[in-house]
Amino acid sequence: MVVTRFAPSPTGYLHLGHAYSALFAASKGARFLLRIEDIDPLRCKPEFTDAIIEDLGWLGLCWEQPVRKQAEHLADYAAALDILKGRGLVYPCFCTRREIILSAPHSDDAEVVYPGTCRHLTPDERADKMAQHRVANWRLDVAAALRETGALFWHDAVQGKLEAQPQIFGDVVLARKDVPTSYHLSVVVDDYLQGVGLVTRGVDLFTSTHVHRLLQALLGYNVSDYHHHELLNDKNGRRFAKRDQSVTLRALRAQGMTSDDIKRLLPE
Ligand code: GLU
């Protein structure tokens, strides 16, 4: 029985793109889960979680209980990080965002690949900096990790068998200074703990799957299958975003639309 999930972050109201993603996930699974990805206390709000649950119910979706809320499970992510720490596969990084951007002047801000500065610190330098800063980002040493795992593959419903290329994204952050986990770590831990066999999500998250496949291998987890679906655009050809209040499900509902009307607006 294939388990799928819809895993929104409660940082705003759901829009048509989310409706498509949620209905897509539910249609692909024999069992369907809802997970609230609320690890970022600054951006996530309980009222958005309540609104997500209300909007998905209005759309006619049913999911298994309980709903997993990531903020309630930080110990699970810490345990996974400890395994990687114990094997020397993560290291503390003290660089500021500005330092990282300056070190890679030709990259565009959002896509800067970390140059690995703190990977090269000696144990003494690390201890000094730990004492000085007290908190650090924890980064995955991707090269060391790949030496342990060797080549890795995953099955993508659209593209077939693919080789994971996590090295393209550099040493990603697995736990942040301010949040003791990250999107990558918590998603991989949860999909494993919840038995999600088919991960469905938008193609905007396709590149993350390279990293997720590596984490699964390092942590000895089952390998999920993946189906990255297309993203919906508005009438101007732009992706729906949470800031577009006009296409939130609640705005459309307030205009008198029914859930069937919404479904008719979405691709098959
Ligand atoms: N929480 C992520 C988001 O709202 C989705 C995570 C996933 O499906 O892997 O974009």
Coordinates of C-alpha atoms and ligand atoms in Angstrom, one line a residue:
M1 CA 0.0 0.0 0.0
V2 CA 1.7 3.2 -1.2
V3 CA 1.8 6.0 1.4
T4 CA 2.0 9.5 0.1
R5 CA 1.9 12.8 1.9
F6 CA 1.3 16.5 1.4
A7 CA 3.7 18.5 3.5
P8 CA 3.0 22.3 3.5
S9 CA 4.8 24.9 5.6
P10 CA 2.3 27.1 7.5
T11 CA 3.8 30.4 6.3
G12 CA 0.7 31.6 4.5
Y13 CA -2.7 30.5 3.2
L14 CA -2.9 27.7 0.6
H15 CA -3.4 28.7 -3.0
L16 CA -4.4 26.9 -6.2
G17 CA -0.9 25.5 -6.6
H18 CA -1.1 23.9 -3.2
A19 CA -4.6 22.5 -4.0
Y20 CA -3.1 20.8 -7.0
S21 CA -0.2 19.4 -5.1
A22 CA -2.3 18.1 -2.3
L23 CA -4.9 16.5 -4.6
F24 CA -2.0 15.0 -6.7
A25 CA -0.4 13.4 -3.6
A26 CA -3.8 12.0 -2.4
S27 CA -4.5 10.6 -5.8
K28 CA -1.2 8.7 -5.9
G29 CA -1.4 7.0 -2.5
A30 CA -3.5 4.2 -1.0
R31 CA -2.8 5.9 2.3
F32 CA -2.5 9.7 2.4
L33 CA -0.8 11.7 5.2
L34 CA -0.7 15.4 6.0
R35 CA 2.4 16.8 7.6
I36 CA 2.9 20.3 8.8
E37 CA 6.5 21.5 8.2
D38 CA 6.7 24.2 10.9
I39 CA 10.3 24.1 11.9
D40 CA 10.9 27.8 11.3
P41 CA 9.4 29.6 14.3
L42 CA 9.8 33.0 12.7
R43 CA 7.9 32.2 9.5
C44 CA 5.4 29.6 10.6
K45 CA 2.2 30.5 12.4
P46 CA -0.4 28.3 14.1
E47 CA -3.2 30.2 12.5
F48 CA -1.9 29.1 9.1
T49 CA -1.8 25.5 10.3
D50 CA -5.5 25.8 11.3
A51 CA -6.3 27.4 7.9
I52 CA -4.5 24.6 6.0
I53 CA -6.5 21.9 7.8
E54 CA -9.7 23.8 7.2
D55 CA -9.0 24.4 3.5
L56 CA -7.9 20.9 2.7
G57 CA -11.0 19.5 4.4
W58 CA -13.1 22.0 2.4
L59 CA -11.4 20.6 -0.8
G60 CA -12.7 17.2 0.2
L61 CA -9.4 15.6 1.2
C62 CA -9.2 13.0 4.0
W63 CA -5.9 12.1 5.7
E64 CA -4.8 9.8 8.5
Q65 CA -4.5 11.1 12.0
P66 CA -2.5 12.2 13.8
V67 CA -1.1 15.1 11.7
R68 CA 2.6 15.2 12.3
K69 CA 3.8 18.7 13.1
Q70 CA 7.6 18.9 12.8
A71 CA 8.1 21.4 15.6
E72 CA 6.9 18.7 18.0
H73 CA 9.6 16.2 16.8
L74 CA 12.8 18.1 17.0
A75 CA 14.3 15.3 19.1
D76 CA 14.0 12.9 16.1
Y77 CA 16.0 15.2 13.9
A78 CA 18.6 15.8 16.6
A79 CA 19.0 12.0 16.9
A80 CA 19.6 11.7 13.2
L81 CA 22.1 14.6 13.3
D82 CA 23.9 12.9 16.2
I83 CA 24.4 9.8 14.1
L84 CA 26.1 11.9 11.4
K85 CA 28.1 13.8 13.9
G86 CA 29.3 10.5 15.4
R87 CA 30.5 9.4 12.0
G88 CA 32.3 12.7 11.3
L89 CA 30.0 13.4 8.3
V90 CA 28.9 16.9 9.5
Y91 CA 30.9 19.8 10.6
P92 CA 30.1 23.1 12.3
C93 CA 30.1 26.2 10.1
F94 CA 30.6 29.6 11.5
C95 CA 30.5 31.6 8.2
T96 CA 27.9 34.3 7.9
R97 CA 25.7 34.5 4.8
R98 CA 27.6 37.6 3.8
E99 CA 31.0 35.9 4.0
I100 CA 29.7 33.0 1.9
I101 CA 28.3 35.4 -0.8
L102 CA 31.5 37.4 -0.9
S103 CA 33.5 34.2 -1.3
A104 CA 31.6 33.4 -4.5
P105 CA 31.1 36.8 -6.2
H106 CA 29.9 35.4 -9.5
S107 CA 27.0 33.3 -8.1
D108 CA 23.6 34.8 -7.7
D109 CA 22.7 35.2 -4.0
A110 CA 20.1 32.5 -3.6
E111 CA 22.1 29.8 -5.4
V112 CA 25.5 30.2 -3.8
V113 CA 27.2 26.9 -3.2
Y114 CA 29.1 26.9 0.0
P115 CA 32.9 26.8 -0.7
G116 CA 33.7 24.5 2.2
T117 CA 35.6 27.1 4.3
C118 CA 34.8 25.5 7.7
R119 CA 35.4 22.0 6.4
H120 CA 39.1 22.7 6.5
L121 CA 39.3 23.9 10.1
T122 CA 41.5 21.9 12.4
P123 CA 40.0 20.3 15.5
D124 CA 41.6 23.1 17.7
E125 CA 40.3 25.9 15.4
R126 CA 36.9 24.3 15.6
A127 CA 36.9 24.1 19.4
D128 CA 38.0 27.7 19.6
K129 CA 35.3 28.9 17.3
M130 CA 32.7 26.8 19.1
A131 CA 33.7 28.4 22.4
Q132 CA 33.6 31.9 20.8
H133 CA 30.3 31.5 18.8
R134 CA 28.5 28.9 20.9
V135 CA 26.2 28.1 18.0
A136 CA 26.9 27.0 14.4
N137 CA 25.2 25.7 11.3
W138 CA 25.9 22.0 10.8
R139 CA 26.8 21.1 7.3
L140 CA 27.0 17.8 5.6
D141 CA 30.4 16.9 4.3
V142 CA 29.1 15.7 1.0
A143 CA 32.4 14.4 -0.5
A144 CA 33.1 12.3 2.7
A145 CA 29.5 11.1 2.6
L146 CA 29.7 10.0 -1.0
R147 CA 32.9 8.2 -0.3
E148 CA 31.0 6.1 2.2
T149 CA 27.9 5.4 0.1
G150 CA 29.3 5.2 -3.5
A151 CA 27.0 6.0 -6.4
L152 CA 23.3 6.3 -5.5
F153 CA 20.2 6.2 -7.6
W154 CA 16.5 7.0 -7.2
H155 CA 13.4 6.3 -9.3
D156 CA 11.6 9.3 -10.6
A157 CA 8.2 8.8 -12.0
V158 CA 8.8 11.2 -14.9
Q159 CA 12.5 10.7 -15.6
G160 CA 13.1 7.1 -14.6
K161 CA 16.3 5.9 -12.9
L162 CA 18.5 8.9 -12.0
E163 CA 21.9 9.1 -10.3
A164 CA 21.9 11.3 -7.2
Q165 CA 24.3 14.3 -7.7
P166 CA 24.3 15.9 -4.3
Q167 CA 27.8 17.3 -4.8
I168 CA 26.3 19.9 -7.1
F169 CA 24.8 21.7 -4.2
G170 CA 27.8 21.7 -2.0
D171 CA 27.8 21.0 1.8
V172 CA 24.2 21.8 2.6
V173 CA 23.1 22.9 6.0
L174 CA 21.4 20.1 8.1
A175 CA 20.9 22.1 11.3
R176 CA 20.7 25.8 11.5
K177 CA 22.0 28.1 14.2
D178 CA 18.5 29.2 15.1
V179 CA 16.6 26.0 14.2
P180 CA 18.1 22.7 15.3
T181 CA 17.3 21.0 12.0
S182 CA 16.7 21.9 8.3
Y183 CA 14.2 21.2 5.6
H184 CA 16.5 18.5 4.2
L185 CA 17.0 16.6 7.4
S186 CA 13.5 16.8 8.8
V187 CA 11.8 15.8 5.5
V188 CA 14.1 12.7 5.2
V189 CA 13.6 11.6 8.8
D190 CA 9.8 12.1 8.6
D191 CA 9.3 10.4 5.3
Y192 CA 11.2 7.4 6.7
L193 CA 9.4 7.4 10.1
Q194 CA 6.0 7.8 8.4
G195 CA 6.7 5.1 5.9
V196 CA 6.2 7.4 2.9
G197 CA 7.0 5.2 -0.2
L198 CA 6.2 7.8 -2.8
V199 CA 7.2 11.4 -2.3
T200 CA 5.2 13.7 -4.5
R201 CA 6.0 17.4 -4.7
G202 CA 6.6 20.2 -7.2
V203 CA 9.5 20.2 -9.6
D204 CA 10.8 23.3 -7.7
L205 CA 12.0 20.8 -5.1
F206 CA 13.5 18.3 -7.6
T207 CA 17.1 19.3 -6.8
S208 CA 16.5 18.6 -3.1
T209 CA 16.0 15.0 -3.9
H210 CA 19.7 14.6 -4.7
V211 CA 20.5 15.5 -1.2
H212 CA 17.6 13.5 0.3
R213 CA 18.7 10.3 -1.5
L214 CA 22.2 10.8 0.1
L215 CA 20.7 11.3 3.6
Q216 CA 18.6 8.2 3.2
A217 CA 21.7 6.1 2.3
L218 CA 23.7 7.6 5.2
L219 CA 21.0 6.9 7.8
G220 CA 20.1 3.5 6.5
Y221 CA 16.6 4.4 5.5
N222 CA 14.4 2.8 2.8
V223 CA 14.6 4.6 -0.6
S224 CA 11.4 6.4 -1.6
D225 CA 10.2 6.8 -5.1
Y226 CA 9.6 10.3 -6.3
H227 CA 7.1 12.1 -8.5
H228 CA 7.8 15.7 -9.1
H229 CA 4.8 17.4 -10.6
E230 CA 4.6 20.5 -12.7
L231 CA 3.9 23.9 -11.1
L232 CA 0.8 25.9 -11.8
N233 CA 1.1 29.3 -13.2
D234 CA -1.3 32.2 -13.0
K235 CA -2.8 33.9 -16.0
N236 CA 0.4 36.0 -16.5
G237 CA 2.5 32.8 -16.6
R238 CA 4.0 33.4 -13.1
R239 CA 4.1 30.8 -10.5
F240 CA 1.5 31.1 -7.7
A241 CA 3.0 32.3 -4.6
K242 CA 1.8 32.7 -1.0
R243 CA 1.9 36.5 -1.4
D244 CA -0.8 36.3 -4.2
Q245 CA -3.8 36.7 -1.9
S246 CA -6.2 36.7 -4.8
V247 CA -5.8 33.0 -5.5
T248 CA -5.8 31.6 -1.9
L249 CA -8.4 28.9 -1.4
R250 CA -10.1 31.0 1.2
A251 CA -10.3 34.1 -1.1
L252 CA -11.8 31.9 -3.9
R253 CA -14.2 30.3 -1.4
A254 CA -15.3 33.8 -0.2
Q255 CA -16.0 34.7 -3.9
G256 CA -18.5 31.8 -3.9
M257 CA -16.5 29.1 -5.6
T258 CA -17.1 25.5 -4.5
S259 CA -14.4 22.8 -4.2
D260 CA -15.6 21.3 -7.5
D261 CA -15.1 24.7 -9.2
I262 CA -11.5 24.6 -7.8
K263 CA -10.9 21.1 -9.1
R264 CA -12.1 22.2 -12.6
L265 CA -9.5 24.9 -12.6
L266 CA -6.6 22.4 -12.1
P267 CA -4.9 20.2 -14.6
E268 CA -6.0 16.6 -14.8
Ligands
GLU1 N1 7.3 22.0 3.1 C1 7.7 22.1 1.8 C2 7.0 23.2 1.1 O1 6.0 23.7 1.7 C3 7.4 20.8 1.0 C4 8.2 19.7 1.4 C5 8.2 18.4 0.5 O2 7.2 18.2 -0.1 O3 9.2 17.7 0.5 O4 7.4 23.7 0.1

